[in-house]
Coordinates of C-alpha atoms in Angstrom, one line a residue:
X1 CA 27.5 61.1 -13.8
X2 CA 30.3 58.9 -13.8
X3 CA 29.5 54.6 -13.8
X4 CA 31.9 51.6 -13.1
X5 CA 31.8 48.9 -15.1
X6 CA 34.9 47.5 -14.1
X7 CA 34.8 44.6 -11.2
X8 CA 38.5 45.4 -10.4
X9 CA 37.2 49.0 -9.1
X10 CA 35.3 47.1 -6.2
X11 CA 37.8 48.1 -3.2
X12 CA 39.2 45.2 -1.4
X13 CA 36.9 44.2 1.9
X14 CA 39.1 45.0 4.6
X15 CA 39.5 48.4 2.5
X16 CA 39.1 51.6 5.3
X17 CA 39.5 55.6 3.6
X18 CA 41.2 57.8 6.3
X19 CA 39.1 60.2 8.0
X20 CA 40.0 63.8 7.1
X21 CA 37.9 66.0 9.4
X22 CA 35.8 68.1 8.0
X23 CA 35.7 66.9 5.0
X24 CA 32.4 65.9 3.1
X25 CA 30.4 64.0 4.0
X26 CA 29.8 64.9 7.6
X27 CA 26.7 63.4 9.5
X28 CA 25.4 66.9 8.6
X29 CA 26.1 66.6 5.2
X30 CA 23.6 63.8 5.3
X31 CA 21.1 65.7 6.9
X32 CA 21.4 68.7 4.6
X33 CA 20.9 66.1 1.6
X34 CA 17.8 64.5 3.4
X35 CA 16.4 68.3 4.2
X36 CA 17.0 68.5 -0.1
X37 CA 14.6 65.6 -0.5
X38 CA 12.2 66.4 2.0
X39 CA 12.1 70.2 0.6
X40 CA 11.9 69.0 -2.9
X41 CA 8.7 66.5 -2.1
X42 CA 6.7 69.4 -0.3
X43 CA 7.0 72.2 -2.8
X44 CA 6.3 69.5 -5.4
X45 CA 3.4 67.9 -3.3
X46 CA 2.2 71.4 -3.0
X47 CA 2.0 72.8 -6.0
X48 CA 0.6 69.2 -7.3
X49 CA -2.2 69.9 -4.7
X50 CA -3.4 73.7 -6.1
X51 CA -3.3 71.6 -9.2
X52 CA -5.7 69.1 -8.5
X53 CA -7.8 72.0 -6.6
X54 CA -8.0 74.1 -9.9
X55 CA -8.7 71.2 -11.9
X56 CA -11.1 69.1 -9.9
X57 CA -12.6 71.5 -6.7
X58 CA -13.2 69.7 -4.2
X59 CA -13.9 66.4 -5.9
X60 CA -11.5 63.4 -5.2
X61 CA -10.3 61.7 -8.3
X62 CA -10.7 58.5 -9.7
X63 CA -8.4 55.8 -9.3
X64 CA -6.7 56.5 -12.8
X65 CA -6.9 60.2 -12.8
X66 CA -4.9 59.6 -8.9
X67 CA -2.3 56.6 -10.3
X68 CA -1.6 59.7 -13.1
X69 CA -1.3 62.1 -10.8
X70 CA 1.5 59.8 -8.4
X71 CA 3.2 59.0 -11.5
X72 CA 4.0 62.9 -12.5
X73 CA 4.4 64.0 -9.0
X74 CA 6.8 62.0 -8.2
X75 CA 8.7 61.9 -11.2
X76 CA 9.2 65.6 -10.3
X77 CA 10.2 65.5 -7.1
X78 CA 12.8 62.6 -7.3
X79 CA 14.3 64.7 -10.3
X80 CA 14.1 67.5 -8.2
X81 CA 15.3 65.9 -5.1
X82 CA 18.1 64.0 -7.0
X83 CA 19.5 66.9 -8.9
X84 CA 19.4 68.9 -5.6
X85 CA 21.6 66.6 -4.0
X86 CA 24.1 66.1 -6.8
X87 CA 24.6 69.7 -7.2
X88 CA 24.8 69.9 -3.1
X89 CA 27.5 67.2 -3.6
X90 CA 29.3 68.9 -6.1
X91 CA 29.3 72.4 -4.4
X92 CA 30.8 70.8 -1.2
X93 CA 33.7 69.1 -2.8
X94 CA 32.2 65.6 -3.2
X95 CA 33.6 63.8 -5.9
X96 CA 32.8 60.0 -5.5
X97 CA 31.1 58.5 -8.0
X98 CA 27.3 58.5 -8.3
X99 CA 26.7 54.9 -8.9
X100 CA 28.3 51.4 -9.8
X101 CA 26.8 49.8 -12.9
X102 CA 28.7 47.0 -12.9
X103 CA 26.6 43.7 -14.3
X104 CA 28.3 41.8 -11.6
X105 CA 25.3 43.3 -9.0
X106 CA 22.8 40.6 -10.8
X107 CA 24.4 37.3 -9.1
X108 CA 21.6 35.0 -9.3
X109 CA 22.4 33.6 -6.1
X110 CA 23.1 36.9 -4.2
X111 CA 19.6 38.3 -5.6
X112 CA 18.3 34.4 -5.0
X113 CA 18.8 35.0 -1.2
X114 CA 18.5 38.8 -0.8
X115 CA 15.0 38.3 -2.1
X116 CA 14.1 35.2 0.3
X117 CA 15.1 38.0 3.2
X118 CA 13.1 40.6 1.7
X119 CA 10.1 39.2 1.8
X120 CA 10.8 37.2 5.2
X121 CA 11.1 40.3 6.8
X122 CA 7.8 41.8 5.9
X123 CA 6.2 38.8 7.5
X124 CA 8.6 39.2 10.4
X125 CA 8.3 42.9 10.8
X126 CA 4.7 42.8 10.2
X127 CA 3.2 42.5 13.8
X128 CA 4.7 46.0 14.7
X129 CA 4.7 48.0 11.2
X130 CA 0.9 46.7 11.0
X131 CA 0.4 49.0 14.6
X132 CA 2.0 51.9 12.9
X133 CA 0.4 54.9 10.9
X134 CA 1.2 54.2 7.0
X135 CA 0.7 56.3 4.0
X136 CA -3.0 56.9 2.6
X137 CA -2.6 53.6 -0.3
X138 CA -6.3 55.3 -2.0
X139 CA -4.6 58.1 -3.1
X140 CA -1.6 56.3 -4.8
X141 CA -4.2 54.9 -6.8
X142 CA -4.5 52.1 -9.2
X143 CA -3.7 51.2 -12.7
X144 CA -0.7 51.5 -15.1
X145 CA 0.7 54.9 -14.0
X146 CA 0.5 53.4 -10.2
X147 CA 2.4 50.9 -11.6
X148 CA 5.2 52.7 -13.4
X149 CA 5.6 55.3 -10.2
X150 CA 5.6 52.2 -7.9
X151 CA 7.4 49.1 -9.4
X152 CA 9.3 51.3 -12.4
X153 CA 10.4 55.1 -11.6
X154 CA 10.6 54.4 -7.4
X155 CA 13.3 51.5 -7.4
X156 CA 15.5 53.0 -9.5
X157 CA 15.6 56.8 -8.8
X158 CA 15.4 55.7 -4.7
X159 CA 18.4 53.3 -5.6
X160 CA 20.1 56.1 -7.2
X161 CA 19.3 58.5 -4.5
X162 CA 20.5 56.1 -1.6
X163 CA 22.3 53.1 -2.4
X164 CA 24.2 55.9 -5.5
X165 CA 24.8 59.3 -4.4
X166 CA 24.4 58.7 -0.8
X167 CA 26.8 55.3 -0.4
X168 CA 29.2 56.6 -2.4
X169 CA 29.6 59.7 -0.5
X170 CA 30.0 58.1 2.9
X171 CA 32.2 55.4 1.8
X172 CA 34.5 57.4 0.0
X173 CA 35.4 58.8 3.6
X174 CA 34.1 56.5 6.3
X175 CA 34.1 53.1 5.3
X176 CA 31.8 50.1 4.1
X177 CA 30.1 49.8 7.4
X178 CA 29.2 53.5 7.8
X179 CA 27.8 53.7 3.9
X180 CA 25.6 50.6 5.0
X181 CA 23.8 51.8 7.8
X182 CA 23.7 55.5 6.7
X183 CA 22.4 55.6 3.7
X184 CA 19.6 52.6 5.0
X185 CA 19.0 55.3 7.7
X186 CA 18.5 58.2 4.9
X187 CA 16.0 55.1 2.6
X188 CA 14.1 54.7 6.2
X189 CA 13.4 58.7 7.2
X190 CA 12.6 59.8 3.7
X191 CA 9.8 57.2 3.8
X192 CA 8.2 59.6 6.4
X193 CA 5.6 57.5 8.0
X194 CA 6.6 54.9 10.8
X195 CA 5.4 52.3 9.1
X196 CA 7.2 52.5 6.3
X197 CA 10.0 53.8 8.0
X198 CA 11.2 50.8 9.8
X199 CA 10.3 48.3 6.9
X200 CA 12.6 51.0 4.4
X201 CA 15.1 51.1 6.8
X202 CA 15.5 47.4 7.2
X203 CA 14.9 46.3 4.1
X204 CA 17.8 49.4 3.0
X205 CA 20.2 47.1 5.2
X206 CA 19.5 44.2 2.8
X207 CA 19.5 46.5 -0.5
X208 CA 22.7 48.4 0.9
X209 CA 24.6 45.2 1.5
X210 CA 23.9 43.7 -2.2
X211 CA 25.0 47.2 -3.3
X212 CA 28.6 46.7 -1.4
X213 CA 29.4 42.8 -2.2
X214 CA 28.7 42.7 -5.3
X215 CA 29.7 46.5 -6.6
X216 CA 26.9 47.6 -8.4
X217 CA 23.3 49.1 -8.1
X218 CA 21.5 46.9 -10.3
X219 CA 20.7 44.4 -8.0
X220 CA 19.4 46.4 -5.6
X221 CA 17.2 47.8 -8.3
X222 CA 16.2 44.7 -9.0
X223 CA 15.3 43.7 -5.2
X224 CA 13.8 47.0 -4.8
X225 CA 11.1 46.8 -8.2
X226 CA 10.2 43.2 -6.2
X227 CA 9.4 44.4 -3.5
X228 CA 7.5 47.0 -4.4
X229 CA 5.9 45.0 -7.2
X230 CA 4.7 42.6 -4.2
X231 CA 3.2 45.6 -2.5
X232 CA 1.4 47.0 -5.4
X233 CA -0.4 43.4 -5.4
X234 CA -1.4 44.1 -1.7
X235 CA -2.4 47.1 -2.5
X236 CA -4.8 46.0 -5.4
X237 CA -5.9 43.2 -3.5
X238 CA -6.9 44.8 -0.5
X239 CA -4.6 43.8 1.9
X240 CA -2.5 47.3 2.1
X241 CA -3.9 47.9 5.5
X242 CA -4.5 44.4 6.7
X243 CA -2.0 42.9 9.5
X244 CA -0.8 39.4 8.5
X245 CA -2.5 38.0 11.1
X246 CA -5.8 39.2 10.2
X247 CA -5.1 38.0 6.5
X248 CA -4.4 34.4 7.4
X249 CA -6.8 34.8 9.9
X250 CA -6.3 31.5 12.0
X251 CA -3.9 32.0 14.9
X252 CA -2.4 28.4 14.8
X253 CA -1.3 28.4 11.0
X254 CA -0.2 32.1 11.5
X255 CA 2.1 30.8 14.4
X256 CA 3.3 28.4 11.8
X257 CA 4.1 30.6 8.9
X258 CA 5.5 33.5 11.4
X259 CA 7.9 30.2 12.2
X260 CA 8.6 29.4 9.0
X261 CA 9.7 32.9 8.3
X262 CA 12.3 33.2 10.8
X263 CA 13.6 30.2 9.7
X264 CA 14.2 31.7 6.2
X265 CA 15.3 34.8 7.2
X266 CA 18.0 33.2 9.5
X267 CA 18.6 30.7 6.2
X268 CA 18.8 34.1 4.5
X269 CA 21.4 35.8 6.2
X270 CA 23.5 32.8 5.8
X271 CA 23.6 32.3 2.2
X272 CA 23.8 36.1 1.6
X273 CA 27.3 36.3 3.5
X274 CA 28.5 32.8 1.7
X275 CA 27.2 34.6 -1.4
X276 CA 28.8 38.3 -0.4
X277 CA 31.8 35.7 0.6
X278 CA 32.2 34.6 -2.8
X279 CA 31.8 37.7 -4.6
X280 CA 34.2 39.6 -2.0
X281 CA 36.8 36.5 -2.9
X282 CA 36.6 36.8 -6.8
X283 CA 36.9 40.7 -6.7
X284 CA 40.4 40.6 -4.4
X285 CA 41.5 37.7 -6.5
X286 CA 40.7 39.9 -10.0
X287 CA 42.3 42.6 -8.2
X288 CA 45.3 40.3 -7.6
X289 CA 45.9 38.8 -11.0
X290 CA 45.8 42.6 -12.3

């Protein structure tokens, strides 16, 4: 695995690679790495299952012997998933790099506004992913090993996965633009359930574009362990499967705060392009005085 820690390595913004057809990644490339993922989550899942079967019949466990359980399972099938996808890479001729490590991705006021969207949008997207189906939260269960799987392992193996290996490959042949909303698509359908689905995918669009301005992953790490962190509070809390409405529960101050974030989202955007501005700027000019 090859990282950047090099801010001049950032291409330029106006920077487009020319198309050679044929050549990976294709648009079925990307749905050959997402069949990978799904593949490596269902023989994992399954074998997990005759696992728990053998060990505990049919009795459901606990909420530490299920937060153990998420923690190995998935562990597994990220590796599994990741390393499938690598090697897929590899056999068809990709050879972008996996992932920018540059510090440069943990601009305070970059990841200062990314995160003001982030959670903005969950209140904004929240009327419709609240009428969707979403994943069974009992069985993630609860505890330290929900925690590590969740707020630890997830962000940065997911970040790997999408905003690494998958980025990289389409914009090493189609551009910034077609990076961005690919690899948010691929973060959006490996979620699986609608619910998550169209928060993933929106909050990839966020994530992806932190990745790109500033040139590194870590950021999006970063925004990614936050907003799962803030989910596994939910979660433990009670509110997992709770619409925002029904939480405030008072129609008038939910108008309110539903206004107050769309203000902040549309405050957001704004200072995450003047931040993505500035970063862009410095990059070219570093590139410049090189």
């Amino acid at each position: 695995m090859r990282h950047d820690t090099n801010d001049r390595a950032t291409p330029p913004s106006d920077w487009r690679p020319e198309p050679l057809r044929g050549a990976f990644p294709t648009w079925g490339d990307l749905l050959a790495m997402l069949g990978i993922f799904l593949g490596a989550n269902v023989l994992v899942g399954g074998t997990a299952g005759l696992v728990r079967l053998a060990l505990l019949g049919a009795e459901a466990p606990d909420a530490a012997q299920a937060g153990r359980m998420l923690f190995v399972t998935y562990l597994l099938s990220m590796g599994l998933a990741l390393g499938g996808v690598l090697l897929y890479r590899r056999l068809r001729g990709g050879r972008a790099r996996v992932a920018r490590l540059s510090r440069r991705g943990l601009d305070p006021a970059l990841l200062g506004w990314a995160l003001l969207l982030v959670v903005a949008l969950e209140v904004v997207l929240d009327p419709l992913t609240s009428r969707l189906p979403g994943p069974p939260y009992e069985a993630m269960g609860r505890g330290a090993w929900t925690f590590a799987a969740l707020v630890v392992l997830a962000p940065f193996l997911e970040e790997l996965l999408c905003r690494g290996a998958v980025l990289e490959a389409l914009r090493s042949r189609r551009g910034d633009r077609a990076a961005w909303i690919g690899s948010s698509l691929f973060f959006g359908i490996m979620h699986l359930y609608p619910a998550q689905a169209l928060g993933a995918f929106v909050i990839g669009l966020v994530l992806g574009y932190v990745c790109l301005v500033s040139g590194s992953l870590w950021g999006a790490v970063a925004l990614h362990a936050a907003n799962n962190a803030l989910a596994y509070w939910l979660m433990t809390a009670g509110y997992a499967e709770t619409s925002c409405a029904e939480a405030v529960g008072h129609r008038a101050l939910y108008v309110v705060l539903y206004a107050a974030a769309l203000g902040a989202a549309v405050a957001a955007v704004r200072g995450l392009r003047r931040a993505g501005r500035r970063l862009r700027a410095a990059a070219d000019k570093n590139r410049e005085a090189a």
